[in-house]
Amino acid sequence: MIDIKAFREDPDRFVRGAAEKQMSVDFDRLSTLDEQRRAVLIELEQKRAEQNRLGKESGPRIGKLKGQLKSASEGDRAELLKALVDLEATPVRLKSEIAALEQVLAEIEPTWYAILLTVPQPPAADVPRGKGSDDNIEVRRWNPAGFDNGVPFAQSRGFAPKTHQELVRSLGLVDFERGVKMSGTRHYVLTGMGMRLHQAILRYALDFMADQRGFQPIGVPVIVREECMIGTGFFPAGREQAYHLEESKRGSNHDLFLTGTGEVGLMGLHADEIIPIDALPLKYVTLSTCFRREAGAAGKDTAGLYRIHQFDKVEQVVVCKADDAQSRAWHATMLESVEMILQSLDLPYRLLQCCTGDLGVKNEDMIDVECWMPGRGDGGAYGETHSASRLGDYQCRRLNLRYKDEQGRMTHAYALNNTVVASPRILIPLLEMHQNADGSVTIPVPLRCHMGGRERIEAR
RNA sequence: GGUGGGGUGGCAGAGUGGUCGAAUGCGCCAGACUUGAAAUCUGGUAUGCCCUUUGGGGCAUCGUGAGUUCGAAUCUCACCCCCACCGCCA
């Protein structure tokens, strides 16, 4: 959520930001409602102030009169009653005036807030302008020694690459048919060494972040309330992407949602909290199952392990002070972790600076990591495996996650998040890059300790 | 799932219709005393929003929401959450 005060001071900044993100928001309506809301609020508060004042002045007298009325003789009753009515006249009038104003406010505020929730975080100033993913800019690329993704795979390795789909079939790593039988399209079953490789890379990534990078490992719920989804900025925009457990239809009082990333749990952890300043930055890593409906992606990447409804992901988040330089430094550090992992696995990759048009509602700066997938497309292609976002205070504002700065001012923290590794998608480059001419796959050294010491996966 | 108890400031805990944003204690901050510390004493110590000539002023908040009332931490209803015991269970 954006700061409404910042919007009042400089609405253009947000109008421009939304335009750059190719998003449409009814800013005129927001401005109008905001002004109306404030006008009503001023009037309402004046009335309430008067009501409070009268409550202190004449309230006790009213109480006294009412007491007297009970034990009053018939003769005194009329007089007491009149005094009471006089005394109550103003408060009674105020009461109805206040109720009317509250009614007006109740009509304005929900719409005001709903629009406010849809205003995107403006892109950082140095994010390149662009319409969509085609305008993203490559920052750098890396290839392991002895491999060049610029030349055909067959030329550098001496044999034509199989696709990951062919490999998982021949090596017995994934059973797509039974996955689809049980759960429908975009579902799969990991079998044998496929399951072990999946677990190995997740465990390796989690351990790496905890042991080498000082991140605290945390296990979080993947079934959350709507507030968590709104607070983390996934709702309302991404409502269609989330599986919805309609528990209310079964008599429960609230529905639940399956999270599409561990970010929801990690950030939701400290919602409505004031973090001690010494505790910052928070550096968390989690491993969680992620659920995505992939609504609107019909027909896209339908085969294989690329786009699926359920996967597991090691995710890192950082919550730091509201400081642009710190945010940028952590962004670099988080990306460095990813690069260290990919390099240790000998996986070619490149970093893309996402342009304004490719950003989501909540991020102001995003770098995607794409791994080289020799079996993708025609002759290999990069495919997105990671995404590293800087969110400014957008998410913490929604989550009401704050800290007291050095001057004692309450401040919304800045948040960042980045994939560490998402599997099985990462198995695509892993299998395709490490395949051998005989159809076997060499297991990268760091994963072997989680694979019973094996060096290769071979057809049985 | 059943029964019972309970949600008040950073924490503990009082408060059953007005003088209550809220006693008291602890903690924390500042000052005094002290060579320094401890102890003691004095003062301060929530959050959000609105207005503001930036001094300050106002409104709201006692789990959440609605209601009764001239007036609600206090009464009524619904919901959320926590605790205890019983049942069931990976």
Coordinates of C-alpha atoms (C1' of nucleotides) in Angstrom, one line a residue, chain B:
Chain B
rG1 C1' -15.9 -32.0 18.5
rG2 C1' -17.6 -31.2 24.0
rU3 C1' -17.3 -28.4 28.7
rG4 C1' -15.4 -24.5 31.5
rG5 C1' -12.3 -20.0 32.1
rG6 C1' -10.3 -15.7 29.9
rG7 C1' -8.6 -11.4 26.3
rU8 C1' -7.3 -4.0 29.6
rG9 C1' -0.8 0.1 28.0
rG10 C1' 6.2 -3.0 26.8
rC11 C1' 4.9 -6.8 30.9
rA12 C1' 2.0 -7.9 35.4
rG13 C1' -2.6 -6.3 37.0
rA14 C1' -7.0 -3.1 39.1
rG15 C1' -11.3 -1.2 37.2
rU16 C1' -19.2 -3.6 36.7
rG17 C1' -22.5 3.1 33.4
rG18 C1' -20.2 9.7 33.6
rU19 C1' -15.0 12.6 37.3
rC20 C1' -11.3 6.4 32.8
rG21 C1' -6.6 6.7 27.7
rA22 C1' -7.5 4.1 32.1
rA23 C1' -5.1 3.0 39.4
rU24 C1' -0.8 0.4 41.1
rG25 C1' 3.7 -2.3 40.4
rC26 C1' 7.7 -3.7 37.1
rG27 C1' 10.3 -2.3 32.9
rC28 C1' 12.2 1.8 30.0
rC29 C1' 13.9 7.2 29.2
rA30 C1' 15.6 11.9 31.4
rG31 C1' 17.1 14.6 35.8
rA32 C1' 18.7 14.9 41.2
rC33 C1' 21.9 12.6 44.8
rU34 C1' 26.9 9.7 44.2
rU35 C1' 34.0 9.6 42.7
rG36 C1' 31.2 5.8 39.8
rA37 C1' 27.5 2.1 40.3
rA38 C1' 23.5 0.2 43.2
rA39 C1' 19.7 2.1 46.2
rU40 C1' 16.5 6.3 46.7
rC41 C1' 13.8 10.6 44.9
rU42 C1' 11.5 13.7 40.8
rG43 C1' 9.5 13.9 36.1
rG44 C1' 8.3 11.4 31.6
rU45 C1' 7.0 6.9 29.0
rA46 C1' 0.8 3.8 23.6
rU47 C1' -0.9 3.8 18.6
rG48 C1' -3.6 5.6 14.4
rC49 C1' -6.0 9.6 12.1
rC50 C1' -7.6 14.8 11.3
rC51 C1' -6.5 20.2 11.8
rU52 C1' -2.4 23.4 12.6
rU53 C1' 0.4 30.1 12.1
rU54 C1' 4.8 23.6 14.3
rG55 C1' 3.4 26.2 20.1
rG56 C1' -0.2 22.9 19.9
rG57 C1' -5.5 21.4 19.4
rG58 C1' -9.1 17.5 18.3
rC59 C1' -11.1 12.5 17.3
rA60 C1' -10.7 7.3 17.8
rU61 C1' -8.7 2.9 20.1
rC62 C1' -9.5 -1.6 26.8
rG63 C1' -9.5 -8.8 21.2
rU64 C1' -13.0 -7.4 16.5
rG65 C1' -17.7 -5.8 14.8
rA66 C1' -22.7 -4.3 15.7
rG67 C1' -26.3 -2.7 19.4
rU68 C1' -28.6 -0.3 24.1
rU69 C1' -27.7 4.8 26.3
rC70 C1' -27.6 11.8 26.6
rG71 C1' -23.0 9.0 27.9
rA72 C1' -19.8 2.2 27.5
rA73 C1' -13.4 -0.7 29.3
rU74 C1' -18.0 -1.5 32.2
rC75 C1' -24.6 -3.7 29.8
rU76 C1' -26.5 -6.9 25.2
rC77 C1' -25.5 -9.8 20.7
rA78 C1' -22.3 -12.0 17.1
rC79 C1' -17.5 -13.2 15.8
rC80 C1' -12.0 -13.9 16.5
rC81 C1' -8.3 -15.6 19.6
rC82 C1' -6.0 -17.8 24.0
rC83 C1' -5.9 -21.2 28.3
rA84 C1' -7.6 -25.8 31.0
rC85 C1' -9.8 -30.6 31.0
rC86 C1' -12.4 -34.6 28.1
rG87 C1' -13.0 -37.0 23.2
rC88 C1' -10.7 -38.0 18.4
rC89 C1' -6.2 -38.0 15.6
rA90 C1' -0.9 -37.8 11.7

